[in-house]
Short mmCIF file of C-alpha atoms in Angstrom, two decimals:
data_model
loop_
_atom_site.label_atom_id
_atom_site.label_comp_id
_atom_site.label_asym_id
_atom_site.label_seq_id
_atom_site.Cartn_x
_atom_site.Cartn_y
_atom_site.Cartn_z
CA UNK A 1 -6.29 -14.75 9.46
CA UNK A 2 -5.01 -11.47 9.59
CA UNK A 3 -7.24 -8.38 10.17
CA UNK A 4 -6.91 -4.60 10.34
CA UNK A 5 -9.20 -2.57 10.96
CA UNK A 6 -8.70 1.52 11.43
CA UNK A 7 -11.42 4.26 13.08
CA UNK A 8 -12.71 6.69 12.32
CA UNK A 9 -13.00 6.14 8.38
CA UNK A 10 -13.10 9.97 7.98
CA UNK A 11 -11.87 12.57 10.47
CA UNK A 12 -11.84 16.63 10.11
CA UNK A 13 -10.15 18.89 11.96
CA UNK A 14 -9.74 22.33 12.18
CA UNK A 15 -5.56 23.83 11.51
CA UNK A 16 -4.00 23.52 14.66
CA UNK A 17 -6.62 20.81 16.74
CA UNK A 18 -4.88 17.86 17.66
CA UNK A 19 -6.11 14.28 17.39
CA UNK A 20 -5.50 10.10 17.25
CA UNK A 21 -6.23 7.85 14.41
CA UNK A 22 -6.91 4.38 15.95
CA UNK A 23 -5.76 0.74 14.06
CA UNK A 24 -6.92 -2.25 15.66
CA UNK A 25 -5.00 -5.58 14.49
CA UNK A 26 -5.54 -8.71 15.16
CA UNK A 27 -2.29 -11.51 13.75
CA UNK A 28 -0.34 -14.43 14.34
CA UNK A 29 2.96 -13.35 15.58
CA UNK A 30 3.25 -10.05 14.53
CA UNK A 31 6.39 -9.21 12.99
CA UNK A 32 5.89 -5.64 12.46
CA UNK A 33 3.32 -2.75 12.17
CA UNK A 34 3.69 0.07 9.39
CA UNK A 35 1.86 3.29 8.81
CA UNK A 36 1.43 4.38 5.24
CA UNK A 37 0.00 7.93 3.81
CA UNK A 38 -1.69 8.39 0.37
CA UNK A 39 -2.84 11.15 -1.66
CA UNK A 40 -5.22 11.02 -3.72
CA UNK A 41 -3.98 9.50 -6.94
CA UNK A 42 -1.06 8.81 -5.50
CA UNK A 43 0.59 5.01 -4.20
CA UNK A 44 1.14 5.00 -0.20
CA UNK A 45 4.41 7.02 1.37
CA UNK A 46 5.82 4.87 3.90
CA UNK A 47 5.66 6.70 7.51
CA UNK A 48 6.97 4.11 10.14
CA UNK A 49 7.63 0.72 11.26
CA UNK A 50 6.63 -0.24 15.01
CA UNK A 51 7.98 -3.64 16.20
CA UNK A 52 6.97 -4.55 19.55
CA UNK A 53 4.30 -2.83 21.99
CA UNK A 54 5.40 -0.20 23.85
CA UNK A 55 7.29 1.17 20.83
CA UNK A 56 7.26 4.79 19.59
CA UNK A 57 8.45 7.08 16.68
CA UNK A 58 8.29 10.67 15.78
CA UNK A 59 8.01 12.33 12.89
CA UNK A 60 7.47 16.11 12.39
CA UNK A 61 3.96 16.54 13.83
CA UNK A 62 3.23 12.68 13.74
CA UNK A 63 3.76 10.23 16.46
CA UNK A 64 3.33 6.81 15.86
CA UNK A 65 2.77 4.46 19.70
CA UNK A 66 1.69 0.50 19.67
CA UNK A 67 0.28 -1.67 22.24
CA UNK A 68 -0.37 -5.40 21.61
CA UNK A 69 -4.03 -4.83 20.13
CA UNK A 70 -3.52 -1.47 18.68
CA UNK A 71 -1.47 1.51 17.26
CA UNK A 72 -2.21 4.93 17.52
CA UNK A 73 -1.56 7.74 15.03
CA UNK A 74 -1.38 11.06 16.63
CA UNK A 75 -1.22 14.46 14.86
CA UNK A 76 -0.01 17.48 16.94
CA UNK A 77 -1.18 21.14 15.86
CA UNK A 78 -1.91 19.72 12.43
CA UNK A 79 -1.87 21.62 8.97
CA UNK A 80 -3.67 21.90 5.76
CA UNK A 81 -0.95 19.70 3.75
CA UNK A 82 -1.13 16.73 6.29
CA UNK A 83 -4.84 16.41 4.56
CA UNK A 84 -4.26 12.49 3.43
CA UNK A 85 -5.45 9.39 3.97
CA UNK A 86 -3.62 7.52 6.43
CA UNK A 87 -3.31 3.59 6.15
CA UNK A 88 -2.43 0.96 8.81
CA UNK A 89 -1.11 -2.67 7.85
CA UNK A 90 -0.14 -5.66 9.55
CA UNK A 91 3.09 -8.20 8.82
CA UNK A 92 2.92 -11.51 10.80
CA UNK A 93 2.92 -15.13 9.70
CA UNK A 94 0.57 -14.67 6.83
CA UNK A 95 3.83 -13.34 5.00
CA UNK A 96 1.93 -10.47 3.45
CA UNK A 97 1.25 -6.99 4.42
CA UNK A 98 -2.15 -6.91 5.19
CA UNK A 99 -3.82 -3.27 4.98
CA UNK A 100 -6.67 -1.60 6.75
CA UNK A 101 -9.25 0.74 4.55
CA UNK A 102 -7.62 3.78 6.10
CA UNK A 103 -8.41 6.83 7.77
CA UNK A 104 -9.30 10.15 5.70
CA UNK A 105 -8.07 13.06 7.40
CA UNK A 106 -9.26 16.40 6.15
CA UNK A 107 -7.49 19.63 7.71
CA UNK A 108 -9.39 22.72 7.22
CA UNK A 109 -7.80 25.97 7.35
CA UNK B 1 14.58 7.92 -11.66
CA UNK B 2 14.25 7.26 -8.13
CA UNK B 3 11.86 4.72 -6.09
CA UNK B 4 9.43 3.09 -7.78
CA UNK B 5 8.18 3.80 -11.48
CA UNK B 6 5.12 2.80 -12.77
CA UNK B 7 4.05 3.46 -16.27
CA UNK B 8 1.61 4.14 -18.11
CA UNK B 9 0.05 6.19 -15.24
CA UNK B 10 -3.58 5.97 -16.77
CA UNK B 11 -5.14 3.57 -18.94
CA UNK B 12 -8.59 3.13 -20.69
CA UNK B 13 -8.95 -0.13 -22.36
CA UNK B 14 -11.75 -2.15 -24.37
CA UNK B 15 -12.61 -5.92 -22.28
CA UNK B 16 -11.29 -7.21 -25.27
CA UNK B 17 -8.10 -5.37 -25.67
CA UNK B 18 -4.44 -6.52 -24.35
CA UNK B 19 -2.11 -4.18 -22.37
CA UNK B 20 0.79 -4.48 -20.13
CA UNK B 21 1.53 -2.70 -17.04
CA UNK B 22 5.35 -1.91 -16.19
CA UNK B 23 7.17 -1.48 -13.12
CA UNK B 24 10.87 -0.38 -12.24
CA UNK B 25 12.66 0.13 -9.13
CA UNK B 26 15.82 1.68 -8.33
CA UNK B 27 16.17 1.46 -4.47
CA UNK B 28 18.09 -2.46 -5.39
CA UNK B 29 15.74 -4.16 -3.44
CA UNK B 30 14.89 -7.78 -3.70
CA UNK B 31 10.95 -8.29 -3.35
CA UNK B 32 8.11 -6.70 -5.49
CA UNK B 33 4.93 -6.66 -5.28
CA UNK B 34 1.59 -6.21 -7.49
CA UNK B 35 -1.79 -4.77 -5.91
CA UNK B 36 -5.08 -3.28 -6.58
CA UNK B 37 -6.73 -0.74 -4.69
CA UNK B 38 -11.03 -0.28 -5.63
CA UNK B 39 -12.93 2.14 -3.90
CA UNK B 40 -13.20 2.19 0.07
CA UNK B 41 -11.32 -1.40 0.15
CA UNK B 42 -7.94 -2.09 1.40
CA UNK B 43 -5.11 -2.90 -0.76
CA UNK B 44 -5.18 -6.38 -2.24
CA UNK B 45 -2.11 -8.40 -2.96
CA UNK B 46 -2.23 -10.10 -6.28
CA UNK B 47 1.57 -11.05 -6.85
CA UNK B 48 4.77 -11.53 -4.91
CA UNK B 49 7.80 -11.73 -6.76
CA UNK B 50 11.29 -12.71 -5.19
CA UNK B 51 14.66 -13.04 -6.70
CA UNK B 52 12.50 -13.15 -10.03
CA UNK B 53 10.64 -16.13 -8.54
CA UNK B 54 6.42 -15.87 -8.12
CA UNK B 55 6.04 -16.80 -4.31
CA UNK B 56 2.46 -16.12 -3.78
CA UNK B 57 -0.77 -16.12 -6.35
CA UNK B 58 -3.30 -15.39 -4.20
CA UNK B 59 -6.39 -16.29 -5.96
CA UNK B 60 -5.95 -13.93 -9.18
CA UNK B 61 -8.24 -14.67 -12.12
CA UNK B 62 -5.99 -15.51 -15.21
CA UNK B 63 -6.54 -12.59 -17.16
CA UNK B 64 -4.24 -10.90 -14.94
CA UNK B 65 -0.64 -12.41 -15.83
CA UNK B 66 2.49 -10.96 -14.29
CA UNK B 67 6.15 -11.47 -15.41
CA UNK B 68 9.45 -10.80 -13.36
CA UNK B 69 12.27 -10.55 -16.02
CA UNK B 70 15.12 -9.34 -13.54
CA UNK B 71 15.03 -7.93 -9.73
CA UNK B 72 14.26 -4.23 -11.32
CA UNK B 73 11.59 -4.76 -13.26
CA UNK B 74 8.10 -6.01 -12.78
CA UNK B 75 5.06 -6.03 -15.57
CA UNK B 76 1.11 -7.18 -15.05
CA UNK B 77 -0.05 -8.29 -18.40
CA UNK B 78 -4.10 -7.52 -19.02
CA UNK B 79 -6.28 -9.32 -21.46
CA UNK B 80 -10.34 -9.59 -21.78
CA UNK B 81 -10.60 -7.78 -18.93
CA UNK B 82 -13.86 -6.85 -17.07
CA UNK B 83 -15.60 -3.92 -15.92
CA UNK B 84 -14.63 -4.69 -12.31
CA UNK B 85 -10.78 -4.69 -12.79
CA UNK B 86 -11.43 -0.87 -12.96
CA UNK B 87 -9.19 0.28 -10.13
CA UNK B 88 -5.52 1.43 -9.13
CA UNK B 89 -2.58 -0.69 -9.52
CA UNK B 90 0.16 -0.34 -7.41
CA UNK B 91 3.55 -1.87 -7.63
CA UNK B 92 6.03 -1.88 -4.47
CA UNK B 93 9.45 -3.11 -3.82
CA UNK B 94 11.17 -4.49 -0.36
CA UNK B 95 14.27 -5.34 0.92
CA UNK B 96 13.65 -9.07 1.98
CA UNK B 97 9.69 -10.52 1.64
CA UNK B 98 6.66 -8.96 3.34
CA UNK B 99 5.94 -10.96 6.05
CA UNK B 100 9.17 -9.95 7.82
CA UNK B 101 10.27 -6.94 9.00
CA UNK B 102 11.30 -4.44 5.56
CA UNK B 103 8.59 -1.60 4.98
CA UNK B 104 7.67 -1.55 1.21
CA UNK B 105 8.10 1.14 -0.94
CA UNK B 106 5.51 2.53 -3.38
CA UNK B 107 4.77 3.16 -6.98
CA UNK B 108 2.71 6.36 -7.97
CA UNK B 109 -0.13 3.38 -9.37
CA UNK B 110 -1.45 3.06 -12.62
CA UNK B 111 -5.44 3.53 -12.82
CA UNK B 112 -6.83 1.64 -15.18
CA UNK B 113 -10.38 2.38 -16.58
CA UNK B 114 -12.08 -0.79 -18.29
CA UNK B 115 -15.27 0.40 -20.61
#
C-alpha cells in the first residue's frame, strides 16, 4: 500500500526566512511524485512532477528535489501570498494518486 | 471557461433530499476523477472515469452515484445522504490515468453541507 506522509503539518515563517517542507513516501514502483498547492476553499494548483531521484525543478521561489524515500519542498525568501497549504502525492502501481494531509504554511509579514 | 468547472460551488442539503454535482473540463483530457476532502485528511478517491468508462469504485457507499456522459463532463449524484458526507468535492481531469505519469488538474470543489 501506498503511503504519504508530509512534516511539519503547520509551518510559519517570517517574509523573507527560508525553509523545507519534507514528504516521506513509501510505493511500489513509483511512477511519479507531484506537488500540489491549495487555498483555502479552493481545489489543489498543480506545482510539479518529479520522476526519478535525483530530480529537480524550479519555480519562482519554489524548488522542488527527490531522493528515493523523500521530496523536499523548499521556499527561498518567501512572501505573504505563498501562505497555502502545500500537498504531496504519490503515483505508483496502485494506479491512483495517493495524497499526503499537507503542509500549512503561514507567511507573516 | 477554462480548466476544470465545478458547479454548484456550495450546497446545503436535507439527508433526505437528492442533488447532483456537475463537472466540466476544457483542457481535452481523457481521465476524471471524483474526490472528497474532510477536515485534516488527505484527499480520497471515490471515482475514476476513463474514456466514459468507471475504472475504479473504491469502496463508495451507494448513495454516492456518479455518471460519465462524454469525456467533458462528469456528475456525482447525492441521495439520503448523511451528516458525515459534509466535506469538499473535488473533480480533476488527466491526460492518460493516474497511476502513470500525467499530473491532474483541479476543480475549484463544491462544499457540500449536509444538516
Amino acid at each position: 500500500e501506498d503511503q504519504v506522509t508530509q512534516s511539519p503539518e503547520a509551518l510559519r515563517l517570517q517574509e523573507g526566512e527560508s525553509s523545507s517542507l519534507n514528504c516521506s513516501y513509501t510505493v511500489s514502483g513509483l511512477r511519479g511524485l507531484f506537488w500540489y498547492r491549495q487555498d483555502p476553499g479552493k481545489g489543489p494548483e498543480f506545482l510539479f512532477t518529479l520522476y526519478s531521484a535525483g530530480e529537480e525543478k524550479e519555480k519562482e521561489r519554489l524548488k522542488a528535489t527527490l531522493t528515493k524515500k523523500e521530496s523536499f519542498l523548499h521556499i527561498t525568501a518567501p512572501k505573504p501570498e505563498d501562505s497555502a497549504t502545500y500537498l504531496c502525492a504519490v503515483s505508483g502501481s496502485a494506479r491512483q494518486l495517493t495524497f499526503g494531509s499537507g503542509t500549512q504554511l503561514t507567511v507573516l509579514p | 471557461e477554462t480548466g476544470v468547472t465545478q458547479t454548484p460551488r456550495h450546497l446545503v442539503m436535507g439527508m433526505t433530499n437528492k442533488k447532483s454535482l456537475k463537472c466540466e473540463q476544457h483542457l481535452g483530457h481523457n481521465a476524471m476523477y471524483w474526490y472528497k476532502q474532510s477536515a485534516k485528511k488527505p484527499l480520497e478517491l471515490m471515482f475514476v472515469y476513463s474514456l466514459e468508462e468507471r475504472v475504479e469504485n473504491n469502496s463508495v457507499p451507494s448513495r454516492f452515484s456518479p455518471e460519465c456522459p462524454n469525456s467533458s463532463h462528469l456528475f456525482l449524484h447525492l441521495h439520503t445522504l448523511q451528516p458525515e458526507d459534509s466535506a469538499l468535492y473535488l473533480c480533476a481531469s488527466s491526460q492518460g490515468l493516474a497511476g502513470g505519469q500525467s499530473e491532474q488538474y483541479f476543480g475549484p470543489g463544491t462544499r457540500l453541507t449536509v444538516t
